[in-house]
Short mmCIF file of C-alpha atoms in Angstrom, two decimals:
data_model
loop_
_atom_site.label_atom_id
_atom_site.label_comp_id
_atom_site.label_asym_id
_atom_site.label_seq_id
_atom_site.Cartn_x
_atom_site.Cartn_y
_atom_site.Cartn_z
CA UNK M 1 -6.15 18.88 13.37
CA UNK M 2 -9.28 18.09 15.34
CA UNK M 3 -9.01 17.71 19.08
CA UNK M 4 -9.52 14.27 20.60
CA UNK M 5 -13.03 14.99 21.81
CA UNK M 6 -13.93 16.41 18.40
CA UNK M 7 -12.82 13.20 16.70
CA UNK M 8 -15.00 11.16 19.04
CA UNK M 9 -17.91 13.50 18.29
CA UNK M 10 -17.37 13.16 14.54
CA UNK M 11 -17.28 9.37 14.63
CA UNK M 12 -20.46 9.27 16.68
CA UNK M 13 -22.09 11.61 14.15
CA UNK M 14 -21.19 9.07 11.47
CA UNK M 15 -22.78 6.33 13.57
CA UNK M 16 -25.99 8.36 13.82
CA UNK M 17 -25.98 8.76 10.04
CA UNK M 18 -25.14 5.16 9.13
CA UNK M 19 -26.99 3.33 11.91
CA UNK M 20 -26.05 -0.09 13.28
CA UNK M 21 -23.60 -1.87 10.99
CA UNK M 22 -21.29 -4.84 11.33
CA UNK M 23 -18.92 -6.97 9.26
CA UNK M 24 -19.80 -7.27 5.58
CA UNK M 25 -17.79 -10.43 5.00
CA UNK M 26 -19.86 -13.57 5.47
CA UNK M 27 -19.35 -15.00 8.94
CA UNK M 28 -18.21 -18.60 9.17
CA UNK M 29 -15.68 -20.42 11.34
CA UNK M 30 -12.71 -18.38 12.63
CA UNK M 31 -10.47 -20.08 10.05
CA UNK M 32 -12.81 -19.33 7.17
CA UNK M 33 -13.20 -15.75 8.32
CA UNK M 34 -9.42 -15.39 8.43
CA UNK M 35 -9.19 -16.64 4.85
CA UNK M 36 -11.95 -14.27 3.77
CA UNK M 37 -10.12 -11.30 5.26
CA UNK M 38 -6.88 -12.28 3.52
CA UNK M 39 -8.77 -12.46 0.24
CA UNK M 40 -10.35 -9.05 0.82
CA UNK M 41 -7.05 -7.16 0.62
CA UNK M 42 -7.29 -4.70 -2.30
CA UNK M 43 -10.65 -6.24 -3.23
CA UNK M 44 -14.26 -5.56 -2.34
CA UNK M 45 -16.08 -7.62 0.26
CA UNK M 46 -18.78 -8.22 -2.35
CA UNK M 47 -16.30 -9.90 -4.68
CA UNK M 48 -14.96 -12.04 -1.84
CA UNK M 49 -18.44 -13.12 -0.74
CA UNK M 50 -19.13 -14.34 -4.27
CA UNK M 51 -16.22 -16.80 -4.29
CA UNK M 52 -15.92 -17.99 -0.70
CA UNK M 53 -19.07 -20.15 -0.68
CA UNK M 54 -17.54 -22.16 -3.52
CA UNK M 55 -14.09 -22.18 -1.93
CA UNK M 56 -15.30 -23.34 1.47
CA UNK M 57 -17.71 -25.87 0.08
CA UNK M 58 -14.72 -27.60 -1.50
CA UNK M 59 -12.14 -26.81 1.22
CA UNK M 60 -14.02 -26.27 4.52
CA UNK M 61 -11.18 -27.01 6.94
CA UNK M 62 -7.47 -26.12 7.08
CA UNK M 63 -6.47 -29.70 6.26
CA UNK M 64 -8.58 -29.55 3.10
CA UNK M 65 -7.25 -26.24 1.84
CA UNK M 66 -3.62 -27.04 2.62
CA UNK M 67 -3.79 -29.98 0.24
CA UNK M 68 -5.41 -28.05 -2.60
CA UNK M 69 -3.67 -27.41 -5.89
CA UNK M 70 -2.81 -23.75 -6.46
CA UNK M 71 -4.36 -23.88 -9.93
CA UNK M 72 -7.66 -25.15 -8.55
CA UNK M 73 -7.83 -22.42 -5.91
CA UNK M 74 -6.88 -19.77 -8.46
CA UNK M 75 -9.73 -20.90 -10.67
CA UNK M 76 -12.20 -20.36 -7.84
CA UNK M 77 -10.91 -16.96 -6.68
CA UNK M 78 -9.77 -15.54 -10.02
CA UNK M 79 -12.35 -12.74 -9.90
CA UNK M 80 -10.68 -11.39 -6.74
CA UNK M 81 -7.72 -9.04 -7.12
CA UNK M 82 -4.18 -10.44 -6.78
CA UNK M 83 -5.59 -13.97 -6.93
CA UNK M 84 -2.28 -15.61 -7.87
CA UNK M 85 -0.52 -14.51 -4.66
CA UNK M 86 -3.64 -14.97 -2.55
CA UNK M 87 -4.12 -18.56 -3.70
CA UNK M 88 -0.59 -19.45 -2.63
CA UNK M 89 -0.90 -17.57 0.65
CA UNK M 90 -4.17 -19.07 1.79
CA UNK M 91 -2.92 -22.58 1.02
CA UNK M 92 0.24 -21.90 3.04
CA UNK M 93 -1.76 -20.36 5.86
CA UNK M 94 -4.03 -23.38 5.97
CA UNK M 95 -0.95 -25.57 6.28
CA UNK M 96 0.42 -23.55 9.20
CA UNK M 97 -2.93 -23.48 11.00
CA UNK M 98 -3.36 -27.24 10.62
CA UNK M 99 0.14 -28.56 11.18
CA UNK M 100 1.52 -26.05 13.70
CA UNK M 101 -1.54 -24.61 15.42
CA UNK M 102 -3.81 -27.65 15.67
CA UNK M 103 -6.47 -25.96 13.52
CA UNK M 104 -6.77 -23.02 15.91
CA UNK M 105 -6.57 -19.46 14.60
CA UNK M 106 -4.20 -17.33 16.74
CA UNK M 107 -5.83 -14.82 19.07
CA UNK M 108 -2.91 -12.41 19.07
CA UNK M 109 -1.86 -9.83 16.49
CA UNK M 110 1.66 -11.25 16.38
CA UNK M 111 0.36 -14.77 15.84
CA UNK M 112 -1.90 -13.80 12.96
CA UNK M 113 0.70 -11.58 11.31
CA UNK M 114 3.08 -14.55 11.17
CA UNK M 115 0.68 -16.30 8.80
CA UNK M 116 1.32 -15.97 5.03
CA UNK M 117 -0.67 -13.13 3.51
CA UNK M 118 -1.85 -11.72 6.84
CA UNK M 119 -0.70 -8.21 7.71
CA UNK M 120 -1.62 -5.88 10.54
CA UNK M 121 -4.97 -4.89 9.03
CA UNK M 122 -5.96 -8.54 8.61
CA UNK M 123 -4.95 -9.26 12.18
CA UNK M 124 -6.92 -6.32 13.55
CA UNK M 125 -10.05 -7.27 11.62
CA UNK M 126 -9.95 -10.89 12.77
CA UNK M 127 -9.20 -9.99 16.38
CA UNK M 128 -12.08 -7.52 16.45
CA UNK M 129 -14.72 -9.38 14.43
CA UNK M 130 -14.00 -12.93 15.57
CA UNK M 131 -12.48 -12.58 19.03
CA UNK M 132 -14.11 -9.32 20.20
CA UNK M 133 -10.78 -7.71 21.01
CA UNK M 134 -10.42 -3.88 21.08
CA UNK M 135 -8.41 -3.52 17.89
CA UNK M 136 -8.95 -1.09 15.03
CA UNK M 137 -8.22 -1.87 11.38
CA UNK M 138 -7.44 0.87 8.86
CA UNK M 139 -8.50 0.37 5.27
CA UNK M 140 -8.66 2.90 2.42
CA UNK M 141 -12.04 4.25 3.57
CA UNK M 142 -10.92 4.75 7.17
CA UNK M 143 -7.69 6.38 6.05
CA UNK M 144 -9.43 8.73 3.60
CA UNK M 145 -12.04 9.80 6.16
CA UNK M 146 -9.45 10.34 8.88
CA UNK M 147 -7.47 12.65 6.62
CA UNK M 148 -10.42 14.47 5.06
CA UNK M 149 -12.00 15.21 8.45
CA UNK M 150 -8.67 16.34 9.92
CA UNK M 151 -8.27 13.51 12.43
CA UNK M 152 -4.69 13.10 11.22
CA UNK M 153 -2.26 14.80 8.87
CA UNK M 154 -2.63 14.21 5.12
CA UNK M 155 0.68 12.32 5.14
CA UNK M 156 -0.28 9.98 7.99
CA UNK M 157 0.28 6.27 7.33
CA UNK M 158 -2.21 3.54 8.34
CA UNK M 159 -0.42 2.82 11.62
CA UNK M 160 -0.57 6.49 12.59
CA UNK M 161 -4.29 6.58 11.77
CA UNK M 162 -4.85 3.43 13.82
CA UNK M 163 -2.98 4.77 16.82
CA UNK M 164 -4.87 8.06 16.73
CA UNK M 165 -8.31 6.43 16.67
CA UNK M 166 -7.36 3.90 19.34
CA UNK M 167 -6.04 6.69 21.56
CA UNK M 168 -9.28 8.69 21.52
CA UNK M 169 -12.11 6.14 21.32
CA UNK M 170 -13.26 4.00 24.25
CA UNK M 171 -12.03 0.42 23.63
CA UNK M 172 -15.56 -0.96 23.58
CA UNK M 173 -16.47 1.41 20.72
CA UNK M 174 -13.59 0.55 18.38
CA UNK M 175 -15.40 -2.34 16.68
CA UNK M 176 -18.41 -0.23 15.78
CA UNK M 177 -16.26 2.76 14.84
CA UNK M 178 -14.32 0.69 12.31
CA UNK M 179 -17.38 -0.64 10.52
CA UNK M 180 -19.16 2.70 10.69
CA UNK M 181 -16.27 4.52 9.05
CA UNK M 182 -16.08 1.92 6.29
CA UNK M 183 -19.79 2.31 5.51
CA UNK M 184 -19.51 6.09 5.72
CA UNK M 185 -16.67 5.98 3.22
CA UNK M 186 -18.76 3.86 0.89
CA UNK M 187 -21.69 6.25 1.18
CA UNK M 188 -19.80 9.52 0.78
CA UNK M 189 -16.81 10.42 -1.32
CA UNK M 190 -13.90 11.76 0.72
CA UNK M 191 -12.37 13.47 -2.31
CA UNK M 192 -15.12 15.97 -3.01
CA UNK M 193 -14.14 19.42 -4.24
CA UNK M 194 -14.31 21.65 -1.12
CA UNK M 195 -15.91 24.38 -3.21
CA UNK M 196 -18.83 22.06 -3.93
CA UNK M 197 -19.00 20.45 -0.51
CA UNK M 198 -22.49 19.48 0.68
CA UNK M 199 -21.68 16.96 3.41
CA UNK M 200 -22.55 18.75 6.64
CA UNK M 201 -20.20 16.70 8.81
CA UNK M 202 -17.27 17.48 6.53
CA UNK M 203 -18.19 21.17 6.55
CA UNK M 204 -18.37 21.18 10.34
CA UNK M 205 -15.04 19.39 10.70
CA UNK M 206 -13.45 21.90 8.33
CA UNK M 207 -14.78 24.70 10.54
CA UNK M 208 -13.52 23.03 13.72
CA UNK M 209 -10.13 22.52 12.15
CA UNK M 210 -9.93 26.17 11.11
CA UNK M 211 -10.84 27.29 14.63
CA UNK M 212 -8.24 24.96 16.15
CA UNK M 213 -5.53 26.37 13.92
CA UNK M 214 -6.29 29.86 15.22
CA UNK M 215 -5.80 28.79 18.85
#
């Protein structure tokens, strides 16, 4: 595995490659952003951004969405993966936010994770993007990069990846690191045949890993 300082170096190399980058989900109110993140699970941000303008034009506030018919919401978001479950979850979440939280999105991981359809990744994204908290969300891109560049073991789960990155990066850099790694994963495949590898950062990380294993 790479040493802590090597992981920091690698992430900063990615930032130099990608350049400044931020959230790719359309920014709206905290509630609407929460709903967008829930919808983005196992779906692309592009697909979510295509349906949310329609969804929020019809149901802009929690009280509006909580009263929606599941079938009507499904019709709007049907191009997004798992739309049946997501329609039910976002309606339930809207109800909780309106009736129990006075239309205020929780600013704690525990509070967000108690909402229907919102797991740890959703909570971390919302806390970072909306509330500027030093959290780090792990999606498929982040996980693939972390394993391919030897940040963590191949068998590491998302929580282990999260804890590793959080333990080595300065808190104020976690937000940028998350979005950089996502864009890096979109730009480069993390499943390239090592024999045909052309990505210089991957080659360098492979070399560092080999040297570390000799120590």
